[in-house]
Amino acid sequence: MIPELQVTTAAIESSFSLLDLSRRARSAATLRELGFVLVNDSRALVPYRQAGLWIASEGLYTLSGVVQIEANAPYAQWLDKVCAHLAASGARESRALVRSVMAMDLPEPLAAEWQDWWPLHAVWLPLPAASSRAAPAPGVSASSPPALDGAGLILVRELPWSAQDIALLQEWADVAAHALNSLHRPSVGSWRTLRRKLASQVMAQPDRKWWAQPRVRWLALVVVVLAFPVRLTVLAPGELVPSNPLVIRAPLDGVVDTFHVQPNQTVKKDQPLFGFDEALIQSRAEVATQALSSAETEYRQTSQQALTDGKSKQMLALLIGKIEEKRAEVDYLREQLQRARVLAPQDGVAMFDDPSEWIGRPVSVGERIMRIASPADSEVEAWVPIADAIELPPQAKVSLHLNASPLSPVVAQLRFQAYDAVQRPDGSYAYRVRATLNEPTAHRVGLKGTAKLHGGWVPLVYWVLRRPLAAVRSTLGF
């Protein structure tokens, strides 16, 4: 057979093989099936020893003669780096042509391991994304495809690649890229996809001006966002408290005997609140009454004797003073007996602890027992921790989000902020803040929640870094 006829026959067989592979690529139902065709059935076009399919969002996807790739295998990791380098170099050069590759075309760390895994000659078939293969419109400059985008097929063998092999593989690469783009749906949430997208926004693009670089625009956007003014706010525990409560204190030394009201009960003026044990006061009052009666009897006897006895007449002044002393003592004990029954001085809500904790408990004069507060006379009290103490302007807005009603905050305006921090029952120190309600609320006094205090306007970067910088300063001392 003459050589010209042999070449023509080989070309016809290659064309039929290309048509058959194209049909199988179009018929592939899944990406795995297409990958199997690419790495195993491409032998119908050109002979090779090994093949691998690499996808930007997935990494090394398929190997010839292997059912499942071991991702942690040294060969798989090395081949993934080689394909990523070839894809990146092709993207930077804005070309998607099939090219032969040798060890000298790779960086030194990758080229050093070439002879451990591969024969001398390899060929790289880039399979770019659909957007990078589209032709630009007339008059519009073509931009380079995103770095590390698309996919690629790598073939290796001992013999060099001829020009005819390269031309045939170029046609096969175009068909494979079309089939791959129609089947491949990269995982949006994968870490590899996210990392490559971020890298495409950070890497420099030579065909653009410096001010049109994506990283410059992102940096400008970050600066604008960080400089955006926001309200400096802090959160603190808060509650609704009476603004001007009437404190009910113990009027005498004694023992609490009974309570006539319950905590948070609405009371009227002159309604009995609680009472002391009256037995001791009653007995003392009876003794004082008897002493007064005896003094008056003695005075009457002495006044009769004074008509005839001059000495008795001199004792009348002394007996009158004794009677007045006893009468004052009786009046005092009767007053104490009346004060032992404590009445409400005004209308309001009785605020105190559990009555069972007071009954039978001795109290001293002036000791606070309860408070009477008007239901409409309430305000916000908050305790700002020392670490969160910020400069609050006059009439600063305070929002109290009650635990019982978190969706309906109580709005108030700053009235008072303590200069000194005081110790709270839990042992921490905080600044007391009082705020006047903008309008009456239906929530009862005593409800607790979280107070949000609004300070001045600051840049967003200060709002974000205020606490970390304070922590670093307190730790490092600068």
Coordinates of C-alpha atoms in Angstrom, one line a residue:
M1 CA 0.0 0.0 0.0
I2 CA 1.4 3.4 -0.9
P3 CA 2.2 5.9 1.9
E4 CA -0.4 8.5 0.7
L5 CA -3.2 6.0 1.0
Q6 CA -2.0 5.0 4.5
V7 CA -2.1 8.6 5.7
T8 CA -5.5 9.1 4.2
T9 CA -6.8 5.9 5.8
A10 CA -5.4 6.9 9.2
A11 CA -7.0 10.4 8.9
I12 CA -10.3 8.9 8.1
E13 CA -10.1 6.5 11.0
S14 CA -9.2 9.3 13.4
S15 CA -12.1 11.4 12.1
F16 CA -14.5 8.5 12.7
S17 CA -13.1 8.0 16.2
L18 CA -13.5 11.7 16.8
L19 CA -17.1 11.6 15.7
D20 CA -17.8 8.5 17.8
L21 CA -16.2 10.1 20.9
S22 CA -18.2 13.3 20.3
R23 CA -21.4 11.3 20.2
R24 CA -20.6 9.6 23.4
A25 CA -19.6 12.9 25.1
R26 CA -23.0 14.4 24.1
S27 CA -24.8 11.3 25.3
A28 CA -23.2 11.3 28.7
A29 CA -25.9 11.7 31.4
T30 CA -23.6 12.6 34.3
L31 CA -20.3 14.3 34.9
R32 CA -18.8 11.0 36.1
E33 CA -19.8 9.3 32.9
L34 CA -18.2 12.1 30.8
G35 CA -15.1 12.0 32.9
F36 CA -14.7 8.3 32.3
V37 CA -15.0 8.9 28.5
L38 CA -12.4 11.6 28.6
V39 CA -9.7 9.8 30.6
N40 CA -10.2 6.2 29.2
D41 CA -11.7 6.4 25.7
S42 CA -9.5 9.2 24.4
R43 CA -7.1 6.4 23.4
A44 CA -9.2 6.0 20.3
L45 CA -7.6 9.3 19.0
V46 CA -4.1 9.1 20.3
P47 CA -2.2 6.5 22.4
Y48 CA -1.1 7.5 25.9
R49 CA -0.2 5.8 29.2
Q50 CA -2.1 7.9 31.8
A51 CA -4.8 10.6 31.8
G52 CA -6.4 12.8 34.4
L53 CA -9.4 15.2 34.4
W54 CA -9.1 18.3 36.6
I55 CA -11.9 20.7 37.3
A56 CA -11.3 24.1 39.0
S57 CA -14.1 23.8 41.5
E58 CA -13.5 20.1 42.3
G59 CA -9.8 19.6 41.9
L60 CA -8.5 16.3 40.5
Y61 CA -11.8 14.7 39.4
T62 CA -11.0 11.5 37.4
L63 CA -7.9 9.3 36.7
S64 CA -7.6 6.7 34.0
G65 CA -7.8 3.1 35.2
V66 CA -8.9 4.2 38.7
V67 CA -12.5 3.8 40.0
Q68 CA -12.1 6.3 42.9
I69 CA -9.3 8.8 43.6
E70 CA -7.6 8.8 47.0
A71 CA -7.4 12.5 47.7
N72 CA -4.6 12.1 50.3
A73 CA -2.4 10.1 48.0
P74 CA 0.9 11.8 47.1
Y75 CA 0.4 11.3 43.4
A76 CA -3.1 12.8 43.4
Q77 CA -2.0 15.8 45.4
W78 CA 1.0 16.4 43.0
L79 CA -1.1 16.0 39.9
D80 CA -3.7 18.5 41.3
K81 CA -1.0 21.1 41.8
V82 CA 0.4 20.5 38.3
C83 CA -3.1 20.9 36.7
A84 CA -3.8 24.0 38.7
H85 CA -0.5 25.6 37.6
L86 CA -1.2 24.8 33.9
A87 CA -4.7 26.2 34.1
A88 CA -3.4 29.4 35.8
S89 CA -0.6 29.9 33.3
G90 CA -3.1 29.4 30.4
A91 CA -5.5 31.9 32.0
R92 CA -2.8 34.5 32.4
E93 CA -1.8 34.1 28.8
S94 CA -5.4 34.4 27.6
R95 CA -5.2 31.3 25.5
A96 CA -7.1 28.0 25.5
L97 CA -5.0 26.0 23.1
V98 CA -3.8 22.4 23.5
R99 CA -0.1 22.4 24.2
S100 CA 2.6 19.9 25.0
V101 CA 4.2 20.0 28.4
M102 CA 7.5 18.8 29.8
A103 CA 9.1 19.0 33.2
M104 CA 10.9 22.2 32.3
D105 CA 7.6 24.0 31.9
L106 CA 6.7 23.5 35.6
P107 CA 8.1 25.2 38.7
E108 CA 11.1 23.6 40.4
P109 CA 9.1 21.9 43.2
L110 CA 6.7 20.3 40.8
A111 CA 9.3 19.5 38.1
A112 CA 11.5 17.6 40.7
E113 CA 8.8 14.9 41.1
W114 CA 8.0 14.6 37.4
Q115 CA 10.3 11.6 36.8
D116 CA 8.8 9.8 39.8
W117 CA 5.3 9.7 38.4
W118 CA 5.3 10.4 34.6
P119 CA 7.2 9.6 31.4
L120 CA 8.9 12.4 29.4
H121 CA 6.0 13.9 27.4
A122 CA 2.6 15.2 28.4
V123 CA -0.1 17.3 26.7
W124 CA -2.5 19.7 28.3
L125 CA -6.1 20.1 26.9
P126 CA -7.7 23.1 28.5
L127 CA -11.4 22.9 28.9
P128 CA -12.4 26.5 29.7
A129 CA -15.7 27.7 31.0
A130 CA -18.4 28.7 28.5
S131 CA -17.9 32.5 29.2
S132 CA -14.2 32.4 28.4
R133 CA -14.8 30.6 25.0
A134 CA -17.4 33.1 23.8
A135 CA -16.2 35.5 21.1
P136 CA -16.2 39.2 22.1
A137 CA -18.5 41.6 20.4
P138 CA -17.0 43.8 17.6
G139 CA -15.3 46.8 19.1
V140 CA -15.1 45.3 22.6
S141 CA -11.8 44.1 23.9
A142 CA -11.7 40.5 25.1
S143 CA -10.9 40.2 28.8
S144 CA -8.9 37.4 30.2
P145 CA -10.8 34.5 31.8
P146 CA -10.9 34.3 35.5
A147 CA -7.8 32.7 37.0
L148 CA -8.1 29.0 37.9
D149 CA -11.5 28.8 36.1
G150 CA -12.7 26.0 33.9
A151 CA -11.1 22.5 33.7
G152 CA -8.4 20.6 31.8
L153 CA -7.4 17.1 30.6
I154 CA -3.8 15.9 30.9
L155 CA -2.4 13.0 28.9
V156 CA 1.1 11.6 29.3
R157 CA 3.2 9.0 27.3
E158 CA 6.8 8.2 26.3
L159 CA 6.7 9.5 22.7
P160 CA 6.6 13.1 21.7
W161 CA 3.3 14.6 20.5
S162 CA 3.1 15.3 16.8
A163 CA 1.4 18.3 15.2
Q164 CA -1.3 16.0 13.9
D165 CA -1.9 14.7 17.5
I166 CA -2.2 18.3 18.7
A167 CA -4.6 19.3 16.0
L168 CA -6.8 16.3 16.6
L169 CA -6.8 16.8 20.4
Q170 CA -7.7 20.5 19.9
E171 CA -10.9 19.4 18.2
W172 CA -11.6 16.8 20.9
A173 CA -10.9 19.5 23.6
D174 CA -13.5 21.8 22.1
V175 CA -16.1 19.0 22.0
A176 CA -15.2 18.0 25.6
A177 CA -15.4 21.5 26.9
H178 CA -18.9 22.0 25.4
A179 CA -20.1 18.7 27.0
L180 CA -18.4 19.5 30.3
N181 CA -20.0 23.0 30.6
S182 CA -23.4 21.5 29.9
L183 CA -23.1 18.9 32.7
H184 CA -20.9 20.6 35.3
R185 CA -22.6 22.5 38.1
P186 CA -20.0 23.5 40.5
S187 CA -20.8 23.3 44.2
V188 CA -21.4 26.9 45.3
G189 CA -20.9 26.2 48.9
S190 CA -17.6 24.3 48.6
W191 CA -14.5 25.7 50.1
R192 CA -12.5 25.2 46.9
T193 CA -15.0 27.2 44.8
L194 CA -15.1 30.0 47.4
R195 CA -11.4 30.2 47.6
R196 CA -11.0 30.4 43.8
K197 CA -13.6 33.1 43.5
L198 CA -11.9 35.1 46.2
A199 CA -8.5 34.6 44.5
S200 CA -10.0 35.9 41.2
Q201 CA -11.0 39.1 42.9
V202 CA -7.6 39.6 44.6
M203 CA -5.2 38.7 41.8
A204 CA -4.1 41.5 39.4
Q205 CA -5.5 41.7 35.9
P206 CA -2.9 43.1 33.5
D207 CA -5.5 44.3 30.9
R208 CA -7.1 46.8 33.4
K209 CA -6.0 50.1 34.8
W210 CA -5.0 50.1 38.5
W211 CA -8.2 51.9 39.5
A212 CA -10.3 49.4 37.6
Q213 CA -8.7 46.4 39.3
P214 CA -11.3 44.3 41.4
R215 CA -9.1 44.3 44.4
V216 CA -8.8 48.2 44.3
R217 CA -12.6 48.4 44.1
W218 CA -13.1 46.0 46.9
L219 CA -10.6 47.9 49.0
A220 CA -12.4 51.1 48.3
L221 CA -15.7 49.5 49.2
V222 CA -14.3 48.2 52.5
V223 CA -12.9 51.6 53.4
V224 CA -16.2 53.3 52.7
V225 CA -18.1 50.7 54.8
L226 CA -15.7 51.0 57.7
A227 CA -16.0 54.8 57.6
F228 CA -19.8 54.6 57.6
P229 CA -21.2 56.4 60.7
V230 CA -23.2 54.3 63.1
R231 CA -24.6 54.9 66.6
L232 CA -22.3 53.7 69.4
T233 CA -24.6 51.6 71.6
V234 CA -24.1 49.4 74.7
L235 CA -26.2 46.8 76.3
A236 CA -26.9 46.6 80.1
P237 CA -29.3 44.8 82.4
G238 CA -32.2 47.1 83.2
E239 CA -35.7 47.1 84.7
L240 CA -38.7 49.3 85.3
V241 CA -38.5 51.0 88.7
P242 CA -40.7 53.6 90.4
S243 CA -39.3 57.1 89.8
N244 CA -40.6 58.7 93.0
P245 CA -41.6 55.9 95.4
L246 CA -42.9 56.6 99.0
V247 CA -40.7 54.6 101.4
I248 CA -42.6 53.0 104.3
R249 CA -40.2 52.6 107.2
A250 CA -40.7 51.0 110.7
P251 CA -42.2 53.7 113.0
L252 CA -41.0 52.0 116.2
D253 CA -38.8 49.2 117.5
G254 CA -40.8 46.0 117.6
V255 CA -41.7 42.8 115.9
V256 CA -43.8 42.6 112.7
D257 CA -47.0 40.7 113.6
T258 CA -49.1 40.6 110.4
F259 CA -49.4 41.9 106.8
H260 CA -52.7 43.1 105.4
V261 CA -51.5 43.4 101.8
Q262 CA -49.6 41.2 99.3
P263 CA -46.7 42.1 97.2
N264 CA -47.6 44.3 94.1
Q265 CA -51.1 44.8 95.4
T266 CA -52.9 48.0 94.6
V267 CA -53.7 49.9 97.8
K268 CA -55.8 52.9 98.7
K269 CA -55.0 55.8 101.0
D270 CA -55.4 54.9 104.7
Q271 CA -55.7 51.2 103.9
P272 CA -53.9 49.0 106.6
L273 CA -50.6 47.7 105.3
F274 CA -49.1 45.8 108.2
G275 CA -49.0 45.8 112.0
F276 CA -46.6 45.2 114.9
D277 CA -47.1 43.0 117.9
E278 CA -49.2 45.2 120.2
A279 CA -49.1 43.0 123.3
L280 CA -46.0 44.6 124.8
I281 CA -47.1 48.1 124.0
Q282 CA -50.6 47.4 125.3
S283 CA -49.3 46.1 128.6
R284 CA -47.0 49.1 129.0
A285 CA -49.9 51.4 128.2
E286 CA -52.0 49.8 130.9
V287 CA -49.3 50.1 133.5
A288 CA -48.8 53.7 132.6
T289 CA -52.5 54.3 132.9
Q290 CA -52.6 52.8 136.3
A291 CA -49.6 54.8 137.4
L292 CA -51.4 58.0 136.1
S293 CA -54.5 57.0 138.1
S294 CA -52.5 56.5 141.2
A295 CA -50.8 59.8 140.8
E296 CA -54.1 61.6 140.4
T297 CA -55.5 59.9 143.5
E298 CA -52.5 60.8 145.6
Y299 CA -52.9 64.4 144.4
R300 CA -56.5 64.6 145.5
Q301 CA -55.7 63.2 148.9
T302 CA -52.8 65.7 149.4
S303 CA -54.9 68.6 148.2
Q304 CA -57.5 67.8 150.9
Q305 CA -54.8 67.6 153.6
A306 CA -53.4 70.9 152.4
L307 CA -56.4 72.7 153.8
T308 CA -55.2 72.0 157.3
D309 CA -51.6 71.0 156.8
G310 CA -49.0 73.4 155.4
K311 CA -46.5 70.7 154.7
S312 CA -48.9 68.9 152.4
K313 CA -49.6 72.1 150.6
Q314 CA -45.9 72.3 149.6
M315 CA -46.1 68.8 148.0
L316 CA -48.9 69.8 145.6
A317 CA -46.5 71.2 143.0
L318 CA -44.4 68.0 143.0
L319 CA -47.5 65.8 142.6
I320 CA -48.7 68.0 139.7
G321 CA -45.4 67.4 137.9
K322 CA -45.6 63.7 138.5
I323 CA -49.2 63.6 137.1
E324 CA -48.0 65.4 133.9
E325 CA -45.1 63.0 133.5
K326 CA -47.4 60.0 133.8
R327 CA -50.0 61.5 131.4
A328 CA -47.2 62.2 128.8
E329 CA -46.1 58.6 129.1
V330 CA -49.7 57.4 128.6
D331 CA -50.1 59.6 125.6
Y332 CA -46.8 58.4 124.1
L333 CA -47.8 54.7 124.5
R334 CA -51.2 55.3 123.1
E335 CA -49.5 57.0 120.1
Q336 CA -47.2 54.1 119.8
L337 CA -50.2 51.8 119.8
Q338 CA -51.7 53.7 116.9
R339 CA -48.4 53.7 115.0
A340 CA -48.2 50.0 115.4
R341 CA -51.0 49.8 112.8
V342 CA -49.3 51.2 109.6
L343 CA -51.7 52.7 107.0
A344 CA -51.1 53.6 103.4
P345 CA -50.3 57.3 103.1
Q346 CA -51.3 57.4 99.4
D347 CA -52.7 55.4 96.6
G348 CA -50.3 53.1 94.7
V349 CA -48.8 49.7 94.5
A350 CA -47.2 48.0 97.5
M351 CA -43.7 46.8 96.7
F352 CA -42.0 44.5 99.2
D353 CA -40.6 41.0 99.6
D354 CA -42.4 37.9 100.7
P355 CA -44.5 38.7 103.8
S356 CA -43.5 35.4 105.5
E357 CA -39.9 36.7 105.7
W358 CA -41.1 39.8 107.7
I359 CA -43.6 38.2 110.1
G360 CA -41.9 37.6 113.5
R361 CA -38.8 39.5 112.5
P362 CA -37.6 42.3 114.9
V363 CA -37.1 45.6 113.2
S364 CA -35.6 48.9 114.3
V365 CA -37.0 52.4 113.9
G366 CA -36.4 53.7 110.4
E367 CA -35.8 50.3 108.8
R368 CA -37.3 50.2 105.3
I369 CA -40.1 47.6 104.9
M370 CA -41.9 48.5 101.7
R371 CA -42.5 51.1 99.0
I372 CA -45.7 52.6 97.7
A373 CA -45.4 53.6 94.0
S374 CA -47.9 55.0 91.6
P375 CA -48.4 52.6 88.6
A376 CA -47.9 55.5 86.1
D377 CA -44.9 56.9 87.9
S378 CA -42.1 54.6 86.5
E379 CA -38.8 54.9 84.8
V380 CA -35.9 52.8 83.5
E381 CA -33.0 51.8 85.6
A382 CA -29.9 50.2 84.0
W383 CA -26.5 49.1 85.3
V384 CA -23.8 49.8 82.8
P385 CA -20.6 47.6 83.3
I386 CA -17.3 49.5 83.7
A387 CA -16.0 48.0 80.4
D388 CA -19.1 49.3 78.5
A389 CA -19.1 52.8 80.0
I390 CA -19.3 55.2 77.1
E391 CA -20.0 59.0 76.8
L392 CA -23.7 59.4 76.8
P393 CA -25.1 62.8 75.5
P394 CA -27.8 64.6 77.4
Q395 CA -31.3 63.2 76.8
A396 CA -29.7 60.1 75.2
K397 CA -32.1 57.5 73.9
V398 CA -32.6 54.4 76.1
S399 CA -34.5 51.4 74.9
L400 CA -35.6 48.7 77.4
H401 CA -36.4 45.3 75.9
L402 CA -38.3 43.5 78.6
N403 CA -38.0 39.8 78.9
A404 CA -41.8 39.5 79.1
S405 CA -42.3 41.6 75.9
P406 CA -39.1 41.6 73.8
L407 CA -40.9 42.9 70.6
S408 CA -42.3 46.0 72.3
P409 CA -39.4 48.0 73.8
V410 CA -39.9 50.8 76.3
V411 CA -38.4 54.0 75.0
A412 CA -37.0 56.5 77.5
Q413 CA -34.5 59.5 77.7
L414 CA -31.5 59.6 79.9
R415 CA -32.1 61.5 83.1
F416 CA -29.2 60.6 85.4
Q417 CA -25.8 58.7 85.1
A418 CA -23.8 58.0 88.2
Y419 CA -20.2 59.3 88.3
D420 CA -19.0 56.4 90.6
A421 CA -19.5 52.7 90.0
V422 CA -21.1 50.8 92.8
Q423 CA -21.0 47.2 93.7
R424 CA -24.0 45.1 92.7
P425 CA -25.3 42.0 94.6
D426 CA -23.4 39.7 92.1
G427 CA -20.1 41.3 93.1
S428 CA -19.5 43.3 89.9
Y429 CA -19.2 47.1 89.7
A430 CA -21.5 49.1 87.4
Y431 CA -22.7 52.6 86.8
R432 CA -26.4 53.3 87.7
V433 CA -28.4 55.0 84.9
R434 CA -31.9 56.4 85.2
A435 CA -34.1 57.3 82.2
T436 CA -37.5 59.0 82.0
L437 CA -40.1 57.3 79.9
N438 CA -41.3 59.1 76.8
E439 CA -44.8 58.0 77.3
P440 CA -46.7 55.9 79.9
T441 CA -46.4 52.1 79.6
A442 CA -48.8 49.3 80.5
H443 CA -45.9 47.2 81.8
R444 CA -45.8 46.9 85.6
V445 CA -43.0 48.1 87.7
G446 CA -40.4 45.4 88.5
L447 CA -40.1 43.8 85.0
K448 CA -36.6 43.2 84.0
G449 CA -34.9 43.0 80.6
T450 CA -32.0 44.4 78.6
A451 CA -31.4 48.2 78.2
K452 CA -29.8 49.5 75.0
L453 CA -28.1 52.9 75.5
H454 CA -27.5 55.0 72.4
G455 CA -24.3 57.1 72.4
G456 CA -22.9 59.4 69.7
W457 CA -22.0 58.7 66.1
V458 CA -18.8 56.9 65.4
P459 CA -17.2 55.2 62.3
L460 CA -18.1 51.5 61.9
V461 CA -14.5 50.5 62.3
Y462 CA -14.5 52.1 65.8
W463 CA -17.7 50.4 66.7
V464 CA -16.3 47.0 65.7
L465 CA -12.8 47.4 67.2
R466 CA -13.7 49.3 70.4
R467 CA -13.9 46.3 72.7
P468 CA -11.0 44.3 71.1
L469 CA -8.7 47.4 71.3
A470 CA -9.7 47.9 75.0
A471 CA -8.9 44.3 75.7
V472 CA -5.5 44.4 74.0
R473 CA -4.7 47.7 75.8
S474 CA -5.6 46.3 79.2
T475 CA -3.6 43.1 78.4
L476 CA -0.5 44.6 76.9
G477 CA -0.6 48.0 78.7
F478 CA -0.4 50.4 75.8

